[in-house]
CSV table of N, CA and C in Angstrom, one decimal:
chain,number,residue,atom,x,y,z
A,972,UNK,N,1.0,-1.3,-0.3
A,972,UNK,CA,0.0,0.1,0.0
A,972,UNK,C,0.8,1.3,0.0
A,973,UNK,N,1.9,1.2,1.0
A,973,UNK,CA,2.6,2.3,1.1
A,973,UNK,C,3.5,2.8,-0.7
A,974,UNK,N,4.0,1.4,-1.3
A,974,UNK,CA,4.9,1.4,-2.3
A,974,UNK,C,3.9,2.1,-3.2
A,975,UNK,N,2.3,1.8,-3.1
A,975,UNK,CA,1.7,2.6,-4.4
A,975,UNK,C,1.7,3.8,-4.3
A,976,UNK,N,1.4,4.2,-2.8
A,976,UNK,CA,0.9,6.1,-2.4
A,976,UNK,C,3.0,6.4,-2.8
A,977,UNK,N,3.9,5.8,-2.6
A,977,UNK,CA,4.6,6.8,-2.9
A,977,UNK,C,5.4,7.1,-4.0
A,978,UNK,N,4.5,5.5,-5.3
A,978,UNK,CA,4.7,5.9,-6.5
A,978,UNK,C,3.6,6.9,-7.0
A,979,UNK,N,2.3,7.0,-6.7
A,979,UNK,CA,1.3,7.8,-6.8
A,979,UNK,C,2.5,9.1,-7.0
A,980,UNK,N,2.5,9.1,-5.7
A,980,UNK,CA,3.6,10.4,-5.3
A,980,UNK,C,4.6,11.3,-5.7
A,981,UNK,N,5.5,9.9,-6.7
A,981,UNK,CA,6.5,10.4,-7.5
A,981,UNK,C,6.0,10.5,-8.4
A,982,UNK,N,4.8,10.1,-9.2
A,982,UNK,CA,4.1,10.8,-9.9
A,982,UNK,C,3.3,12.0,-10.2
A,983,UNK,N,2.8,12.0,-9.1
A,983,UNK,CA,2.2,13.7,-8.9
A,983,UNK,C,3.3,15.2,-8.7
A,984,UNK,N,4.5,14.4,-7.9
A,984,UNK,CA,5.7,16.0,-7.8
A,984,UNK,C,5.8,17.0,-9.0
A,985,UNK,N,5.9,16.1,-10.0
A,985,UNK,CA,6.7,17.8,-11.0
A,985,UNK,C,5.0,18.4,-11.4
A,986,UNK,N,4.0,18.0,-11.4
A,986,UNK,CA,3.1,18.6,-11.2
A,986,UNK,C,2.3,19.1,-10.0
A,987,UNK,N,2.9,19.4,-9.0
A,987,UNK,CA,2.6,20.2,-7.9
A,987,UNK,C,3.0,20.9,-8.2
A,988,UNK,N,4.1,21.9,-8.3
A,988,UNK,CA,4.4,23.2,-8.7
A,988,UNK,C,3.4,23.7,-9.7
A,989,UNK,N,3.0,23.5,-10.7
A,989,UNK,CA,2.0,23.7,-11.2
A,989,UNK,C,0.1,24.1,-11.1
A,990,UNK,N,0.2,22.8,-9.7
A,990,UNK,CA,-1.1,23.0,-9.3
A,990,UNK,C,-1.0,23.6,-8.3
A,991,UNK,N,0.0,24.2,-7.6
A,991,UNK,CA,-0.1,25.0,-6.6
A,991,UNK,C,-0.4,26.5,-7.2
A,992,UNK,N,0.1,26.9,-8.2
A,992,UNK,CA,0.3,27.9,-8.8
A,992,UNK,C,-0.9,27.8,-9.7
A,993,UNK,N,-1.6,26.9,-10.1
A,993,UNK,CA,-3.3,27.5,-10.1
A,993,UNK,C,-4.0,27.3,-9.0
A,994,UNK,N,-3.5,26.6,-7.5
A,994,UNK,CA,-4.6,27.3,-6.8
A,994,UNK,C,-4.3,28.5,-5.9
A,995,UNK,N,-3.2,29.1,-6.3
A,995,UNK,CA,-2.8,30.5,-6.3
A,995,UNK,C,-4.0,31.6,-7.2
A,996,UNK,N,-3.9,31.4,-8.1
A,996,UNK,CA,-4.7,32.3,-9.4
A,996,UNK,C,-6.3,31.7,-9.2
A,997,UNK,N,-6.9,30.7,-8.3
A,997,UNK,CA,-8.5,30.2,-8.1
A,997,UNK,C,-8.3,31.4,-6.8
A,998,UNK,N,-7.5,31.6,-6.0
A,998,UNK,CA,-7.3,32.5,-4.6
A,998,UNK,C,-8.0,33.8,-5.4
A,999,UNK,N,-7.4,33.9,-6.6
A,999,UNK,CA,-7.6,35.2,-6.7
A,999,UNK,C,-8.9,35.5,-7.7
A,1000,UNK,N,-9.1,34.4,-8.3
A,1000,UNK,CA,-10.1,34.5,-9.0
A,1000,UNK,C,-11.6,34.0,-8.3
A,1001,UNK,N,-11.4,33.2,-7.6
A,1001,UNK,CA,-12.6,33.0,-7.4
A,1001,UNK,C,-12.4,31.7,-5.9
A,1002,UNK,N,-12.6,32.6,-4.9
A,1002,UNK,CA,-12.0,31.4,-4.0
A,1002,UNK,C,-13.3,30.2,-3.1
A,1003,UNK,N,-14.1,30.2,-4.1
A,1003,UNK,CA,-15.4,28.9,-3.3
A,1003,UNK,C,-15.0,27.9,-3.7
A,1004,UNK,N,-15.1,26.7,-3.4
A,1004,UNK,CA,-14.7,25.5,-3.2
A,1004,UNK,C,-15.3,24.8,-4.2
A,1005,UNK,N,-16.7,24.9,-4.4
A,1005,UNK,CA,-17.1,24.0,-5.2
A,1005,UNK,C,-16.4,24.1,-6.8
A,1006,UNK,N,-16.3,25.5,-7.3
A,1006,UNK,CA,-15.6,26.0,-8.5
A,1006,UNK,C,-14.5,25.4,-8.8
A,1007,UNK,N,-13.8,25.6,-7.7
A,1007,UNK,CA,-12.0,25.3,-7.4
A,1007,UNK,C,-11.8,23.5,-7.5
A,1008,UNK,N,-13.2,22.9,-7.2
A,1008,UNK,CA,-13.0,21.6,-7.1
A,1008,UNK,C,-13.2,21.4,-9.0
A,1009,UNK,N,-14.3,21.6,-9.2
A,1009,UNK,CA,-14.6,21.9,-11.0
A,1009,UNK,C,-13.2,22.0,-11.4
A,1010,UNK,N,-12.4,22.8,-11.6
A,1010,UNK,CA,-11.6,23.1,-12.4
A,1010,UNK,C,-10.5,22.0,-12.0
A,1011,UNK,N,-9.7,21.7,-10.6
A,1011,UNK,CA,-9.1,20.8,-10.4
A,1011,UNK,C,-9.6,19.4,-11.4
A,1012,UNK,N,-10.8,19.1,-11.3
A,1012,UNK,CA,-11.3,18.3,-12.1
A,1012,UNK,C,-10.9,18.3,-13.7
A,1013,UNK,N,-11.2,19.2,-14.4
A,1013,UNK,CA,-11.1,20.1,-15.7
A,1013,UNK,C,-9.8,19.9,-16.2
A,1014,UNK,N,-8.6,20.3,-14.6
A,1014,UNK,CA,-7.3,20.7,-15.3
A,1014,UNK,C,-6.4,18.3,-15.5
A,1015,UNK,N,-7.7,17.7,-14.4
A,1015,UNK,CA,-6.9,16.2,-14.4
A,1015,UNK,C,-7.9,16.0,-15.2
A,1016,UNK,N,-8.4,15.8,-15.7
A,1016,UNK,CA,-8.7,15.1,-17.5
A,1016,UNK,C,-8.2,16.1,-18.3
A,1017,UNK,N,-7.8,17.2,-18.8
A,1017,UNK,CA,-7.0,17.1,-19.6
A,1017,UNK,C,-5.7,17.0,-19.2
A,1018,UNK,N,-5.0,16.7,-18.1
A,1018,UNK,CA,-3.7,16.4,-18.3
A,1018,UNK,C,-3.9,14.9,-18.1
A,1019,UNK,N,-4.8,13.9,-17.8
A,1019,UNK,CA,-4.9,12.6,-18.5
A,1019,UNK,C,-4.6,12.6,-20.2
A,1020,UNK,N,-5.8,13.5,-21.1
A,1020,UNK,CA,-5.9,13.7,-22.4
A,1020,UNK,C,-4.2,13.5,-22.4
A,1021,UNK,N,-4.0,15.0,-22.2
A,1021,UNK,CA,-2.4,15.4,-23.0
A,1021,UNK,C,-1.2,14.1,-22.6
A,1022,UNK,N,-1.4,13.4,-21.5
A,1022,UNK,CA,-0.6,12.3,-21.1
A,1022,UNK,C,-0.8,11.0,-22.6
A,1023,UNK,N,-1.8,10.4,-22.5
A,1023,UNK,CA,-2.8,9.5,-23.2
A,1023,UNK,C,-2.3,9.8,-24.4
A,1024,UNK,N,-2.1,10.9,-25.1
A,1024,UNK,CA,-2.4,11.4,-26.2
A,1024,UNK,C,-0.2,12.0,-26.7
A,1025,UNK,N,0.6,12.2,-26.0
A,1025,UNK,CA,1.4,12.1,-26.6
A,1025,UNK,C,2.6,10.9,-25.6
A,1026,UNK,N,4.2,11.4,-26.2
A,1026,UNK,CA,5.1,9.7,-25.7
A,1026,UNK,C,5.1,9.7,-24.5
A,1027,UNK,N,4.7,10.9,-23.4
A,1027,UNK,CA,4.7,10.4,-22.0
A,1027,UNK,C,3.7,9.4,-21.5
A,1028,UNK,N,2.6,8.9,-22.5
A,1028,UNK,CA,2.4,7.4,-22.3
A,1028,UNK,C,3.5,6.7,-21.6
A,1029,UNK,N,4.6,6.4,-22.1
A,1029,UNK,CA,5.2,5.1,-22.1
A,1029,UNK,C,5.6,5.8,-20.0
A,1030,UNK,N,5.5,6.7,-19.7
A,1030,UNK,CA,6.3,6.9,-18.4
A,1030,UNK,C,4.9,5.7,-17.5
A,1031,UNK,N,3.5,6.0,-18.0
A,1031,UNK,CA,2.6,5.3,-17.6
A,1031,UNK,C,2.5,3.3,-17.3
A,1032,UNK,N,3.4,3.1,-18.0
A,1032,UNK,CA,3.6,1.3,-17.8
A,1032,UNK,C,4.4,0.9,-17.0
A,1033,UNK,N,5.3,2.1,-16.3
A,1033,UNK,CA,5.7,1.8,-15.0
A,1033,UNK,C,4.9,1.9,-13.7
A,1034,UNK,N,3.7,2.2,-13.9
A,1034,UNK,CA,2.5,2.2,-13.2
A,1034,UNK,C,1.8,1.5,-13.1
A,1035,UNK,N,1.6,0.9,-14.7
A,1035,UNK,CA,0.5,-0.3,-14.5
A,1035,UNK,C,1.2,-1.8,-13.9
A,1036,UNK,N,2.6,-1.2,-14.2
A,1036,UNK,CA,3.4,-3.1,-14.0
A,1036,UNK,C,3.9,-2.8,-12.5
A,1037,UNK,N,2.9,-1.5,-11.9
A,1037,UNK,CA,3.3,-1.7,-10.0
A,1037,UNK,C,1.6,-2.2,-9.4
A,1038,UNK,N,0.7,-2.3,-11.0
A,1038,UNK,CA,-0.5,-3.0,-10.3
A,1038,UNK,C,-1.6,-1.6,-10.5
A,1039,UNK,N,-1.5,-0.7,-10.7
A,1039,UNK,CA,-1.8,1.1,-10.1
A,1039,UNK,C,-2.7,1.2,-12.2
A,1040,UNK,N,-3.9,1.4,-12.2
A,1040,UNK,CA,-4.1,1.4,-13.5
A,1040,UNK,C,-4.1,2.6,-14.1
A,1041,UNK,N,-4.4,3.5,-15.0
A,1041,UNK,CA,-4.0,4.6,-15.3
A,1041,UNK,C,-5.5,5.3,-14.9
A,1042,UNK,N,-6.4,4.9,-14.7
A,1042,UNK,CA,-8.1,5.1,-13.9
A,1042,UNK,C,-7.6,5.9,-12.7
A,1043,UNK,N,-6.7,4.5,-11.8
A,1043,UNK,CA,-6.6,4.6,-10.2
A,1043,UNK,C,-5.5,5.8,-10.0
A,1044,UNK,N,-4.5,6.1,-10.9
A,1044,UNK,CA,-3.3,6.5,-10.7
A,1044,UNK,C,-4.3,8.7,-11.0
A,1045,UNK,N,-5.0,8.5,-12.2
A,1045,UNK,CA,-5.6,10.1,-12.0
A,1045,UNK,C,-6.6,10.3,-11.3
A,1046,UNK,N,-7.2,9.4,-10.7
A,1046,UNK,CA,-8.5,9.8,-9.8
A,1046,UNK,C,-7.1,9.5,-8.2
A,1047,UNK,N,-6.2,9.1,-7.8
A,1047,UNK,CA,-5.8,9.3,-6.8
A,1047,UNK,C,-4.7,10.4,-6.5
A,1048,UNK,N,-4.6,11.6,-7.8
A,1048,UNK,CA,-4.1,12.3,-7.9
A,1048,UNK,C,-4.8,13.4,-8.0
A,1049,UNK,N,-6.0,13.3,-8.7
A,1049,UNK,CA,-7.2,14.6,-8.1
A,1049,UNK,C,-7.5,14.2,-6.5
A,1050,UNK,N,-7.5,13.1,-5.8
A,1050,UNK,CA,-8.1,13.2,-4.7
A,1050,UNK,C,-6.9,14.2,-3.6
A,1051,UNK,N,-5.6,14.0,-4.2
A,1051,UNK,CA,-4.1,14.3,-3.0
A,1051,UNK,C,-4.1,16.0,-3.7
A,1052,UNK,N,-4.8,15.9,-4.9
A,1052,UNK,CA,-4.9,17.9,-5.3
A,1052,UNK,C,-5.9,18.7,-4.6
A,1053,UNK,N,-7.0,17.9,-4.5
A,1053,UNK,CA,-8.3,18.2,-3.9
A,1053,UNK,C,-7.8,18.6,-2.3
A,1054,UNK,N,-7.2,17.8,-1.5
A,1054,UNK,CA,-7.0,17.8,-0.5
A,1054,UNK,C,-6.2,18.8,-0.4
A,1055,UNK,N,-5.1,19.1,-0.7
A,1055,UNK,CA,-4.0,20.4,-0.8
A,1055,UNK,C,-4.6,21.5,-1.3
A,1056,UNK,N,-5.4,21.3,-2.0
A,1056,UNK,CA,-5.9,22.8,-2.7
A,1056,UNK,C,-7.5,23.4,-1.1
A,1057,UNK,N,-7.9,22.1,-0.5
A,1057,UNK,CA,-8.9,22.8,-0.1
A,1057,UNK,C,-8.3,23.5,2.0
A,1058,UNK,N,-7.0,22.0,2.0
A,1058,UNK,CA,-5.9,23.0,2.9
A,1058,UNK,C,-5.7,24.0,2.7
A,1059,UNK,N,-5.4,24.8,1.5
A,1059,UNK,CA,-4.6,25.7,1.0
A,1059,UNK,C,-6.0,26.9,1.6
A,1060,UNK,N,-7.1,26.8,1.0
A,1060,UNK,CA,-8.0,27.7,0.4
A,1060,UNK,C,-8.6,28.0,2.3
A,1061,UNK,N,-9.2,27.2,2.9
A,1061,UNK,CA,-9.5,27.0,4.0
A,1061,UNK,C,-8.0,27.6,5.0
A,1062,UNK,N,-6.9,27.9,4.8
A,1062,UNK,CA,-5.7,28.4,5.5
A,1062,UNK,C,-5.5,30.4,5.3
A,1063,UNK,N,-6.0,30.1,3.6
A,1063,UNK,CA,-6.4,31.6,2.8
A,1063,UNK,C,-7.0,32.1,3.6
A,1064,UNK,N,-8.8,31.5,3.7
A,1064,UNK,CA,-10.0,32.1,3.9
A,1064,UNK,C,-9.5,32.4,5.9
A,1065,UNK,N,-8.7,31.6,6.2
A,1065,UNK,CA,-9.1,32.1,8.2
A,1065,UNK,C,-8.0,33.6,7.6
A,1066,UNK,N,-7.5,33.8,6.7
A,1066,UNK,CA,-7.0,35.0,6.8
A,1066,UNK,C,-7.1,36.4,6.2
A,1067,UNK,N,-8.6,36.3,5.1
A,1067,UNK,CA,-9.2,36.9,4.3
A,1067,UNK,C,-10.1,37.7,4.9
């Protein structure tokens, strides 16, 4: 279980900076929770599409060999991203 979570985190790490930058933009544009979650869902689906349509699809073979399907990988990334975003927005709303 921890090995799979570590692998998922390894996949998510390069996208963390971009995700956090999007969190900052969401904070200034509309810091409401539901539109922010829908934005993250759209961006996760867009990332899935881009990876499937480019040569980056080869990176998914490693996760498939660990028993993590593409759907599970992107669902886990979405959940991790939303949890980080909720914590960030809650923290920011406390000071605004």
